[in-house]
mmCIF file of C-alpha atoms and ligand atoms in Angstrom:
data_model
loop_
_atom_site.group_PDB
_atom_site.id
_atom_site.type_symbol
_atom_site.label_atom_id
_atom_site.label_comp_id
_atom_site.label_asym_id
_atom_site.label_seq_id
_atom_site.Cartn_x
_atom_site.Cartn_y
_atom_site.Cartn_z
ATOM 1 C CA MET A 272 0.000 0.000 0.000
ATOM 2 C CA ASP A 273 1.479 3.367 -0.954
ATOM 3 C CA LEU A 274 1.758 6.209 1.513
ATOM 4 C CA SER A 275 -0.641 8.630 -0.178
ATOM 5 C CA TYR A 276 -3.298 5.917 -0.443
ATOM 6 C CA ILE A 277 -3.022 5.302 3.309
ATOM 7 C CA LEU A 278 -3.181 9.003 4.157
ATOM 8 C CA ASN A 279 -5.793 10.119 1.612
ATOM 9 C CA HIS A 280 -8.090 7.122 1.198
ATOM 10 C CA LEU A 281 -7.624 4.143 3.504
ATOM 11 C CA GLY A 282 -10.543 3.607 5.872
ATOM 12 C CA GLU A 283 -12.605 6.448 4.406
ATOM 13 C CA GLU A 284 -15.949 5.126 3.177
ATOM 14 C CA ARG A 285 -16.919 8.310 1.346
ATOM 15 C CA GLU A 286 -19.878 6.788 -0.453
ATOM 16 C CA THR A 287 -21.555 6.229 2.915
ATOM 17 C CA TYR A 288 -21.139 9.875 3.880
ATOM 18 C CA ARG A 289 -22.529 11.440 0.715
ATOM 19 C CA GLY A 290 -19.117 11.891 -0.838
ATOM 20 C CA ALA A 291 -17.777 14.121 1.939
ATOM 21 C CA VAL A 292 -14.030 14.445 1.258
ATOM 22 C CA SER A 293 -13.266 15.149 4.902
ATOM 23 C CA PRO A 294 -14.828 12.427 7.033
ATOM 24 C CA PRO A 295 -17.646 13.246 9.460
ATOM 25 C CA ILE A 296 -16.968 13.441 13.186
ATOM 26 C CA PHE A 297 -19.219 10.730 14.617
ATOM 27 C CA GLN A 298 -19.840 12.687 17.802
ATOM 28 C CA SER A 299 -21.963 9.978 19.370
ATOM 29 C CA ALA A 300 -21.357 7.972 22.533
ATOM 30 C CA ILE A 301 -23.763 5.205 21.532
ATOM 31 C CA PHE A 302 -24.962 3.423 18.391
ATOM 32 C CA ALA A 303 -28.522 2.039 18.280
ATOM 33 C CA PHE A 304 -29.784 -1.282 16.910
ATOM 34 C CA PRO A 305 -33.093 -1.924 15.118
ATOM 35 C CA THR A 306 -33.813 -5.334 16.680
ATOM 36 C CA VAL A 307 -32.882 -7.381 19.743
ATOM 37 C CA ALA A 308 -31.147 -9.855 17.437
ATOM 38 C CA ALA A 309 -28.932 -7.094 16.012
ATOM 39 C CA PHE A 310 -28.251 -5.738 19.516
ATOM 40 C CA ARG A 311 -27.232 -9.218 20.701
ATOM 41 C CA GLU A 312 -24.858 -9.424 17.718
ATOM 42 C CA GLY A 313 -23.385 -6.047 18.756
ATOM 43 C CA PHE A 314 -22.455 -7.495 22.156
ATOM 44 C CA ARG A 315 -21.064 -10.698 20.703
ATOM 45 C CA ASP A 316 -17.809 -9.167 19.491
ATOM 46 C CA GLU A 317 -17.417 -5.589 20.662
ATOM 47 C CA PHE A 318 -13.913 -5.496 19.183
ATOM 48 C CA LYS A 319 -15.429 -5.656 15.691
ATOM 49 C CA ARG A 320 -18.828 -3.990 16.275
ATOM 50 C CA THR A 321 -19.777 -0.376 16.856
ATOM 51 C CA THR A 322 -21.879 -0.168 20.007
ATOM 52 C CA TYR A 323 -20.263 2.281 22.409
ATOM 53 C CA THR A 324 -17.521 4.848 21.757
ATOM 54 C CA ARG A 325 -15.300 3.514 24.580
ATOM 55 C CA GLY A 326 -14.976 0.462 22.330
ATOM 56 C CA ASN A 327 -15.378 1.547 18.701
ATOM 57 C CA ASN A 328 -16.284 4.762 16.933
ATOM 58 C CA PRO A 329 -16.370 5.205 13.146
ATOM 59 C CA THR A 330 -14.149 8.315 13.113
ATOM 60 C CA VAL A 331 -11.597 6.705 15.424
ATOM 61 C CA GLU A 332 -11.723 3.569 13.256
ATOM 62 C CA ILE A 333 -10.556 5.505 10.183
ATOM 63 C CA LEU A 334 -7.546 6.681 12.161
ATOM 64 C CA ARG A 335 -6.847 3.169 13.516
ATOM 65 C CA LYS A 336 -6.685 1.791 9.983
ATOM 66 C CA LYS A 337 -4.310 4.522 8.821
ATOM 67 C CA VAL A 338 -1.903 4.271 11.769
ATOM 68 C CA ALA A 339 -1.901 0.446 11.582
ATOM 69 C CA ALA A 340 -1.040 0.618 7.868
ATOM 70 C CA LEU A 341 1.727 3.161 8.501
ATOM 71 C CA GLU A 342 3.316 0.755 10.992
ATOM 72 C CA GLY A 343 2.682 -2.315 8.815
ATOM 73 C CA ALA A 344 0.510 -3.696 11.629
ATOM 74 C CA GLU A 345 -2.632 -5.837 11.401
ATOM 75 C CA ASP A 346 -4.400 -3.491 13.770
ATOM 76 C CA CYS A 347 -4.006 -0.493 16.025
ATOM 77 C CA LEU A 348 -5.789 0.863 19.074
ATOM 78 C CA MET A 349 -5.940 4.618 19.624
ATOM 79 C CA PHE A 350 -5.676 6.074 23.134
ATOM 80 C CA GLY A 351 -6.243 9.402 24.841
ATOM 81 C CA SER A 352 -2.461 9.713 25.340
ATOM 82 C CA GLY A 353 0.827 8.004 24.538
ATOM 83 C CA ALA A 354 1.166 7.122 28.217
ATOM 84 C CA GLY A 355 -2.237 5.396 27.985
ATOM 85 C CA ALA A 356 -1.072 3.345 24.983
ATOM 86 C CA ILE A 357 2.183 2.260 26.655
ATOM 87 C CA ALA A 358 0.452 1.417 29.933
ATOM 88 C CA ALA A 359 -2.180 -0.671 28.103
ATOM 89 C CA GLY A 360 0.459 -2.604 26.147
ATOM 90 C CA VAL A 361 2.442 -3.322 29.309
ATOM 91 C CA ILE A 362 -0.523 -4.134 31.585
ATOM 92 C CA ALA A 363 -2.009 -6.522 29.006
ATOM 93 C CA SER A 364 1.297 -8.429 28.911
ATOM 94 C CA VAL A 365 2.082 -9.037 32.580
ATOM 95 C CA SER A 366 0.612 -10.554 35.750
ATOM 96 C CA ALA A 367 1.718 -10.589 39.393
ATOM 97 C CA GLY A 368 5.030 -12.412 39.675
ATOM 98 C CA ASP A 369 6.191 -11.504 36.153
ATOM 99 C CA HIS A 370 9.363 -9.586 35.376
ATOM 100 C CA VAL A 371 9.853 -6.754 32.857
ATOM 101 C CA ILE A 372 13.131 -5.590 31.337
ATOM 102 C CA CYS A 373 13.133 -1.937 30.263
ATOM 103 C CA VAL A 374 15.731 0.436 28.821
ATOM 104 C CA HIS A 375 17.210 2.576 31.579
ATOM 105 C CA LYS A 376 16.253 6.011 30.237
ATOM 106 C CA PRO A 377 12.714 5.528 28.941
ATOM 107 C CA TYR A 378 10.060 8.234 28.799
ATOM 108 C CA SER A 379 9.590 9.350 32.415
ATOM 109 C CA TRP A 380 6.045 7.985 32.835
ATOM 110 C CA THR A 381 7.048 4.617 31.347
ATOM 111 C CA ARG A 382 9.599 4.454 34.131
ATOM 112 C CA THR A 383 6.985 5.437 36.726
ATOM 113 C CA LEU A 384 4.550 2.826 35.392
ATOM 114 C CA LEU A 385 7.044 0.045 36.119
ATOM 115 C CA LYS A 386 8.831 1.434 39.149
ATOM 116 C CA ASP A 387 5.911 2.845 41.134
ATOM 117 C CA LEU A 388 2.627 1.520 39.768
ATOM 118 C CA LEU A 389 3.157 -2.075 38.617
ATOM 119 C CA ALA A 390 5.628 -2.752 41.436
ATOM 120 C CA ARG A 391 2.640 -2.394 43.772
ATOM 121 C CA PHE A 392 1.040 -5.327 41.956
ATOM 122 C CA ALA A 393 4.084 -7.609 42.313
ATOM 123 C CA VAL A 394 5.431 -7.085 38.803
ATOM 124 C CA THR A 395 9.221 -6.772 39.065
ATOM 125 C CA TYR A 396 11.465 -4.823 36.700
ATOM 126 C CA THR A 397 15.088 -4.321 35.706
ATOM 127 C CA PHE A 398 16.275 -1.174 33.935
ATOM 128 C CA ILE A 399 19.263 -1.852 31.690
ATOM 129 C CA ASP A 400 21.481 0.039 29.244
ATOM 130 C CA GLY A 401 19.965 -1.224 25.988
ATOM 131 C CA THR A 402 22.871 -0.135 23.782
ATOM 132 C CA ASP A 403 24.467 -3.545 24.503
ATOM 133 C CA ILE A 404 22.347 -6.663 23.969
ATOM 134 C CA ALA A 405 24.460 -8.482 26.571
ATOM 135 C CA ASN A 406 22.835 -6.324 29.263
ATOM 136 C CA ILE A 407 19.398 -7.584 28.221
ATOM 137 C CA GLU A 408 20.565 -11.190 28.191
ATOM 138 C CA GLU A 409 22.061 -10.771 31.640
ATOM 139 C CA ALA A 410 18.846 -9.300 33.049
ATOM 140 C CA LEU A 411 16.657 -12.206 31.847
ATOM 141 C CA THR A 412 15.016 -14.324 34.530
ATOM 142 C CA PRO A 413 12.631 -17.279 34.129
ATOM 143 C CA ALA A 414 9.842 -14.810 35.036
ATOM 144 C CA THR A 415 10.674 -12.282 32.267
ATOM 145 C CA LYS A 416 7.531 -11.757 30.153
ATOM 146 C CA LEU A 417 8.143 -8.407 28.476
ATOM 147 C CA ILE A 418 10.987 -6.227 27.154
ATOM 148 C CA VAL A 419 10.207 -2.523 26.847
ATOM 149 C CA LEU A 420 12.311 -0.602 24.329
ATOM 150 C CA GLU A 421 12.531 3.003 23.247
ATOM 151 C CA SER A 422 14.761 3.375 20.235
ATOM 152 C CA PRO A 423 15.928 6.071 20.064
ATOM 153 C CA ASN A 424 14.861 7.626 23.359
ATOM 154 C CA SER A 425 13.765 11.236 23.299
ATOM 155 C CA MET A 426 16.581 12.979 25.185
ATOM 156 C CA THR A 427 19.977 11.436 24.419
ATOM 157 C CA PHE A 428 18.789 9.079 21.646
ATOM 158 C CA GLU A 429 20.384 5.760 22.640
ATOM 159 C CA LEU A 430 19.322 2.968 20.275
ATOM 160 C CA GLN A 431 18.708 -0.727 20.758
ATOM 161 C CA ASP A 432 19.425 -3.262 18.032
ATOM 162 C CA LEU A 433 15.770 -4.134 17.398
ATOM 163 C CA VAL A 434 16.455 -7.229 15.262
ATOM 164 C CA ALA A 435 18.779 -8.682 17.895
ATOM 165 C CA VAL A 436 16.401 -7.970 20.788
ATOM 166 C CA ALA A 437 13.423 -9.404 18.863
ATOM 167 C CA GLN A 438 15.348 -12.602 18.077
ATOM 168 C CA LEU A 439 16.448 -13.036 21.658
ATOM 169 C CA ALA A 440 12.923 -12.432 22.978
ATOM 170 C CA ARG A 441 11.081 -14.607 20.439
ATOM 171 C CA ALA A 442 13.337 -17.567 21.115
ATOM 172 C CA ARG A 443 12.206 -17.396 24.744
ATOM 173 C CA GLY A 444 8.531 -16.551 24.232
ATOM 174 C CA ILE A 445 9.012 -13.046 25.660
ATOM 175 C CA ARG A 446 6.926 -10.211 24.266
ATOM 176 C CA THR A 447 8.542 -6.932 23.094
ATOM 177 C CA LEU A 448 7.187 -3.386 23.001
ATOM 178 C CA CYS A 449 8.996 -0.497 21.302
ATOM 179 C CA ASP A 450 8.147 3.171 21.794
ATOM 180 C CA ASN A 451 8.558 4.482 18.223
ATOM 181 C CA SER A 452 7.518 8.089 18.886
ATOM 182 C CA TYR A 453 10.914 9.585 18.017
ATOM 183 C CA ALA A 454 11.294 7.955 14.608
ATOM 184 C CA SER A 455 7.615 8.085 13.580
ATOM 185 C CA PRO A 456 6.320 5.221 11.416
ATOM 186 C CA LEU A 457 8.038 6.812 8.411
ATOM 187 C CA ASN A 458 11.557 6.509 9.784
ATOM 188 C CA GLN A 459 11.463 3.146 11.549
ATOM 189 C CA SER A 460 9.319 -0.003 11.330
ATOM 190 C CA PRO A 461 9.899 -2.079 14.489
ATOM 191 C CA LEU A 462 7.210 -4.680 13.645
ATOM 192 C CA ALA A 463 9.028 -5.534 10.401
ATOM 193 C CA LEU A 464 12.140 -6.122 12.517
ATOM 194 C CA GLY A 465 10.316 -8.654 14.717
ATOM 195 C CA ILE A 466 9.046 -6.462 17.570
ATOM 196 C CA ASP A 467 5.540 -7.426 18.823
ATOM 197 C CA MET A 468 4.016 -4.077 19.826
ATOM 198 C CA VAL A 469 4.745 -0.512 18.738
ATOM 199 C CA ALA A 470 3.596 2.386 20.900
ATOM 200 C CA HIS A 471 3.397 6.047 19.897
ATOM 201 C CA SER A 472 2.842 9.285 21.602
ATOM 202 C CA ALA A 473 0.669 10.439 18.696
ATOM 203 C CA THR A 474 0.807 13.860 20.375
ATOM 204 C CA LYS A 475 4.208 14.249 18.700
ATOM 205 C CA TYR A 476 4.893 13.726 14.955
ATOM 206 C CA LEU A 477 1.766 11.728 14.058
ATOM 207 C CA ASN A 478 -0.554 14.617 14.877
ATOM 208 C CA GLY A 479 2.157 17.249 14.551
ATOM 209 C CA HIS A 480 0.193 20.352 15.515
ATOM 210 C CA SER A 481 0.507 20.510 19.326
ATOM 211 C CA ASP A 482 -3.262 20.556 19.660
ATOM 212 C CA VAL A 483 -4.126 16.937 20.552
ATOM 213 C CA VAL A 484 -2.836 14.522 23.209
ATOM 214 C CA ALA A 485 -3.143 10.999 21.801
ATOM 215 C CA GLY A 486 -1.516 7.591 21.722
ATOM 216 C CA ALA A 487 -1.406 4.529 19.487
ATOM 217 C CA LEU A 488 -0.593 0.879 20.056
ATOM 218 C CA CYS A 489 0.058 -1.194 16.907
ATOM 219 C CA ALA A 490 0.291 -4.984 16.897
ATOM 220 C CA SER A 491 -1.181 -8.199 15.520
ATOM 221 C CA GLU A 492 -4.966 -8.523 15.625
ATOM 222 C CA GLU A 493 -4.538 -11.148 18.346
ATOM 223 C CA ILE A 494 -2.575 -8.824 20.639
ATOM 224 C CA CYS A 495 -4.918 -5.901 19.880
ATOM 225 C CA ARG A 496 -7.903 -8.046 20.836
ATOM 226 C CA GLU A 497 -6.203 -8.990 24.089
ATOM 227 C CA VAL A 498 -5.418 -5.330 24.872
ATOM 228 C CA PHE A 499 -8.973 -4.338 23.866
ATOM 229 C CA ARG A 500 -10.609 -6.863 26.201
ATOM 230 C CA GLY A 501 -8.167 -5.924 28.958
ATOM 231 C CA PRO A 502 -6.852 -2.433 29.732
ATOM 232 C CA TYR A 503 -8.395 -0.685 26.708
ATOM 233 C CA MET A 504 -11.991 -1.325 27.765
ATOM 234 C CA THR A 505 -11.392 -1.507 31.524
ATOM 235 C CA CYS A 506 -9.174 1.562 31.955
ATOM 236 C CA GLY A 507 -10.985 3.439 29.161
ATOM 237 C CA ALA A 508 -8.180 5.805 28.097
ATOM 238 C CA VAL A 509 -9.785 6.228 24.664
ATOM 239 C CA LEU A 510 -9.421 8.969 22.063
ATOM 240 C CA SER A 511 -12.470 11.160 21.441
ATOM 241 C CA PRO A 512 -14.014 11.285 17.941
ATOM 242 C CA HIS A 513 -13.164 14.969 17.615
ATOM 243 C CA ASP A 514 -9.515 14.398 18.534
ATOM 244 C CA ALA A 515 -9.415 11.459 16.101
ATOM 245 C CA TRP A 516 -10.675 13.771 13.356
ATOM 246 C CA LEU A 517 -7.989 16.359 14.180
ATOM 247 C CA MET A 518 -5.427 13.570 14.063
ATOM 248 C CA ILE A 519 -6.626 12.358 10.651
ATOM 249 C CA ARG A 520 -6.151 15.928 9.445
ATOM 250 C CA GLY A 521 -2.696 16.135 11.022
ATOM 251 C CA LEU A 522 -1.633 12.814 9.493
ATOM 252 C CA ARG A 523 -2.386 13.976 5.929
ATOM 253 C CA THR A 524 0.792 16.071 5.962
ATOM 254 C CA LEU A 525 3.056 13.701 7.933
ATOM 255 C CA PRO A 526 5.408 12.941 4.997
ATOM 256 C CA VAL A 527 5.896 16.584 3.968
ATOM 257 C CA ARG A 528 6.347 17.674 7.564
ATOM 258 C CA MET A 529 8.919 14.959 8.230
ATOM 259 C CA GLN A 530 10.822 15.764 5.013
ATOM 260 C CA ARG A 531 10.957 19.466 5.780
ATOM 261 C CA ILE A 532 11.889 18.884 9.427
ATOM 262 C CA ALA A 533 14.687 16.439 8.504
ATOM 263 C CA GLU A 534 16.157 18.852 5.957
ATOM 264 C CA THR A 535 16.060 21.840 8.335
ATOM 265 C CA THR A 536 17.498 19.720 11.144
ATOM 266 C CA ARG A 537 20.397 18.687 8.891
ATOM 267 C CA GLN A 538 21.289 22.372 8.447
ATOM 268 C CA VAL A 539 20.804 23.251 12.119
ATOM 269 C CA LEU A 540 22.926 20.252 13.110
ATOM 270 C CA ALA A 541 25.797 21.331 10.838
ATOM 271 C CA PHE A 542 25.667 24.820 12.354
ATOM 272 C CA LEU A 543 25.603 23.553 15.945
ATOM 273 C CA GLU A 544 28.328 20.928 15.468
ATOM 274 C CA ALA A 545 30.682 23.663 14.223
ATOM 275 C CA HIS A 546 29.867 26.162 16.999
ATOM 276 C CA GLU A 547 32.456 26.745 19.722
ATOM 277 C CA SER A 548 29.812 27.137 22.473
ATOM 278 C CA VAL A 549 28.448 23.649 21.791
ATOM 279 C CA VAL A 550 30.449 20.852 23.435
ATOM 280 C CA LYS A 551 28.465 18.015 21.923
ATOM 281 C CA VAL A 552 25.375 17.331 19.833
ATOM 282 C CA TYR A 553 23.222 14.259 20.456
ATOM 283 C CA TYR A 554 21.454 13.120 17.277
ATOM 284 C CA PRO A 555 21.034 9.571 15.894
ATOM 285 C CA GLN A 556 22.134 10.530 12.361
ATOM 286 C CA SER A 557 25.136 12.589 13.471
ATOM 287 C CA LYS A 558 28.440 11.022 12.404
ATOM 288 C CA SER A 559 29.651 11.709 15.950
ATOM 289 C CA ASN A 560 27.005 9.338 17.356
ATOM 290 C CA PRO A 561 28.719 6.118 18.519
ATOM 291 C CA GLN A 562 25.621 4.245 17.291
ATOM 292 C CA PHE A 563 25.564 5.949 13.877
ATOM 293 C CA ALA A 564 25.977 2.634 12.007
ATOM 294 C CA LEU A 565 23.025 1.065 13.836
ATOM 295 C CA ALA A 566 20.902 4.171 13.155
ATOM 296 C CA GLN A 567 21.757 3.884 9.434
ATOM 297 C CA LYS A 568 20.886 0.197 9.471
ATOM 298 C CA GLN A 569 17.530 0.185 11.257
ATOM 299 C CA MET A 570 16.102 3.669 10.627
ATOM 300 C CA HIS A 571 14.915 4.871 7.229
ATOM 301 C CA GLY A 572 15.358 8.568 7.899
ATOM 302 C CA ALA A 573 15.956 11.348 10.367
ATOM 303 C CA SER A 574 13.695 13.281 12.732
ATOM 304 C CA GLY A 575 13.929 16.769 14.139
ATOM 305 C CA LEU A 576 14.738 16.259 17.790
ATOM 306 C CA LEU A 577 18.324 16.837 18.937
ATOM 307 C CA THR A 578 20.066 17.743 22.169
ATOM 308 C CA ILE A 579 23.029 20.052 22.635
ATOM 309 C CA GLU A 580 25.485 20.250 25.486
ATOM 310 C CA LEU A 581 26.375 23.898 25.985
ATOM 311 C CA ARG A 582 29.857 25.087 26.915
ATOM 312 C CA VAL A 583 28.771 26.884 30.089
ATOM 313 C CA ALA A 584 30.223 27.408 33.554
ATOM 314 C CA ASP A 585 26.892 27.328 35.363
ATOM 315 C CA VAL A 586 23.132 27.013 35.027
ATOM 316 C CA ALA A 587 22.871 30.791 34.616
ATOM 317 C CA GLY A 588 24.685 30.433 31.272
ATOM 318 C CA VAL A 589 22.074 27.899 30.100
ATOM 319 C CA GLU A 590 19.329 30.258 31.228
ATOM 320 C CA ARG A 591 20.842 33.197 29.311
ATOM 321 C CA PHE A 592 20.873 31.084 26.141
ATOM 322 C CA CYS A 593 17.304 29.824 26.547
ATOM 323 C CA ASN A 594 15.840 33.162 27.573
ATOM 324 C CA ALA A 595 17.472 34.854 24.561
ATOM 325 C CA LEU A 596 15.872 32.572 21.960
ATOM 326 C CA GLU A 597 13.039 34.303 20.133
ATOM 327 C CA ARG A 598 11.829 31.734 17.622
ATOM 328 C CA PHE A 599 11.919 28.640 19.845
ATOM 329 C CA LEU A 600 9.106 28.260 22.368
ATOM 330 C CA MET A 601 10.219 26.864 25.728
ATOM 331 C CA THR A 602 8.070 23.967 26.953
ATOM 332 C CA VAL A 603 7.616 20.207 27.227
ATOM 333 C CA SER A 604 6.771 17.915 24.309
ATOM 334 C CA TRP A 605 8.027 18.049 20.726
ATOM 335 C CA GLY A 606 7.158 16.953 17.182
ATOM 336 C CA GLY A 607 4.900 19.846 16.179
ATOM 337 C CA TYR A 608 5.038 22.464 13.416
ATOM 338 C CA GLU A 609 6.864 24.867 15.731
ATOM 339 C CA ALA A 610 10.419 24.973 17.075
ATOM 340 C CA LEU A 611 10.720 24.196 20.803
ATOM 341 C CA ILE A 612 13.422 24.019 23.449
ATOM 342 C CA PHE A 613 13.517 21.998 26.621
ATOM 343 C CA PRO A 614 16.371 22.839 29.031
ATOM 344 C CA VAL A 615 17.113 19.930 31.400
ATOM 345 C CA CYS A 616 17.963 22.468 34.136
ATOM 346 C CA ALA A 617 14.281 23.528 34.266
ATOM 347 C CA VAL A 618 13.394 20.354 36.184
ATOM 348 C CA PHE A 619 16.090 20.969 38.831
ATOM 349 C CA PRO A 620 16.391 23.693 41.483
ATOM 350 C CA ALA A 621 17.997 26.911 40.228
ATOM 351 C CA ASN A 622 21.084 26.396 42.425
ATOM 352 C CA ALA A 623 21.765 22.803 41.272
ATOM 353 C CA SER A 624 25.300 21.993 40.132
ATOM 354 C CA ILE A 625 25.755 21.940 36.351
ATOM 355 C CA ALA A 626 27.553 18.568 36.393
ATOM 356 C CA ASN A 627 24.614 16.793 38.110
ATOM 357 C CA PRO A 628 26.572 13.571 38.732
ATOM 358 C CA ALA A 629 23.409 11.551 39.522
ATOM 359 C CA GLY A 630 21.730 12.238 36.179
ATOM 360 C CA LEU A 631 21.931 14.179 32.942
ATOM 361 C CA PRO A 632 24.221 17.243 32.930
ATOM 362 C CA LEU A 633 22.216 20.441 33.356
ATOM 363 C CA SER A 634 24.050 21.933 30.384
ATOM 364 C CA LEU A 635 21.807 19.886 28.057
ATOM 365 C CA VAL A 636 19.106 21.627 26.026
ATOM 366 C CA ARG A 637 16.825 19.650 23.723
ATOM 367 C CA LEU A 638 15.651 21.283 20.496
ATOM 368 C CA SER A 639 12.612 20.224 18.491
ATOM 369 C CA ILE A 640 12.901 21.599 14.975
ATOM 370 C CA GLY A 641 9.667 22.729 13.347
ATOM 371 C CA LEU A 642 8.616 23.958 9.918
ATOM 372 C CA GLU A 643 10.387 27.333 10.153
ATOM 373 C CA GLU A 644 12.908 28.484 7.541
ATOM 374 C CA PRO A 645 16.281 26.922 8.454
ATOM 375 C CA GLU A 646 18.081 30.280 8.252
ATOM 376 C CA VAL A 647 15.630 31.836 10.727
ATOM 377 C CA LEU A 648 16.289 29.124 13.320
ATOM 378 C CA ILE A 649 20.065 29.236 12.763
ATOM 379 C CA ALA A 650 20.140 33.042 13.129
ATOM 380 C CA ASP A 651 18.139 32.775 16.350
ATOM 381 C CA LEU A 652 20.461 30.091 17.750
ATOM 382 C CA GLN A 653 23.488 32.165 16.752
ATOM 383 C CA GLN A 654 22.331 35.278 18.613
ATOM 384 C CA ALA A 655 21.297 33.227 21.678
ATOM 385 C CA LEU A 656 24.616 31.310 21.809
ATOM 386 C CA ALA A 657 26.366 34.689 21.823
ATOM 387 C CA GLN A 658 24.487 35.524 25.073
ATOM 388 C CA ILE A 659 25.979 32.618 27.032
HETATM 389 C C1 PLP B 354 5.559 12.297 25.047
HETATM 390 C C2 PLP B 354 6.070 10.911 25.050
HETATM 391 C C3 PLP B 354 5.317 9.858 25.570
HETATM 392 C C4 PLP B 354 3.994 10.057 26.263
HETATM 393 O O1 PLP B 354 3.034 10.485 25.375
HETATM 394 P P1 PLP B 354 1.773 11.388 25.838
HETATM 395 O O2 PLP B 354 1.040 11.547 24.564
HETATM 396 O O3 PLP B 354 2.355 12.667 26.382
HETATM 397 O O4 PLP B 354 1.059 10.635 26.879
HETATM 398 C C5 PLP B 354 5.822 8.581 25.451
HETATM 399 N N1 PLP B 354 7.021 8.336 24.894
HETATM 400 C C6 PLP B 354 7.780 9.333 24.398
HETATM 401 C C7 PLP B 354 9.088 9.004 23.784
HETATM 402 C C8 PLP B 354 7.341 10.654 24.469
HETATM 403 O O5 PLP B 354 8.106 11.636 24.006
#
């Protein structure tokens, strides 16, 4: 299936909505049946029937089909957030007494899910450095049921060798989940590499407009059914029809956004790597990345999120740089049409030491490149770096 067919046509039954080119928003909680027999049929397999919007909704279904096709998955479930999608994939895969292996710097709420929430229900966990497969092998126990990956992660972009992890897990009947938010379905296809479940914060590139919080979980129909009957229906973190419609609209331009963002990021990267006030740039496709070869092998293209380490004496220097930027908005999240910065020092007290031996150095600032003209962003970075 080609990309423009998926984005422009797949799942859209235009003849049933009088030819409307943009699909209707089925803003209905419930769907009525003409007879008891039909109603009974609606209950028989809620996964396939449209009865109640916590289960299925026609607008959300269009989006499910598109995101599943983008990931090369049999099916996809949409959630009210990326955290909801990850939690559902994990909760559906483990029971009390099971063990989960997870990369050591996952998205913060993925970490909290394992460390604080599931630990209360007797699910044990080991966080490992996933850049070396030996660490995963070493962490395996007879109780290991799930391996949670995030390749690359969204701050310092460490990768895992997805083929190697999938082989190791499959041989032992262990399920794998990969957070693919950074790469987007266009730049990496974990299911094709043998991973069982792909999760997305659809808030980021998939929607791309910083106006919807959403998540996706892509997998085989069998796994999707299991997640549907379990955490999807019981926890109910579903996406609303209106947000699904906004997401369908956002998805239409995913390829052009990703192309533009990758090209601008290439130029910004070259500027930053040559700048004396930048000690180091973290970016999967940078030649300075020790995992560059793996990134070339398992990713199809580049995204627009990169992190710089500033040459600064103290946190005040980082603050001068960030406060001076005029075309980058300072906030959480990433993946939208607009350039953003996220200074690591913002989540620490103002008097914290820049080296921060227990965690990431406070001299790190993450940039999310948007659809701006490359020269505008470079000029803004140049004037702000001069303020350090
Ligand atoms: C933002 C993010 C999430 C969580 O997604 P929400 O939509 O905010 O719930 C998960 N993983 C990664 C890598 C993220 O950046």
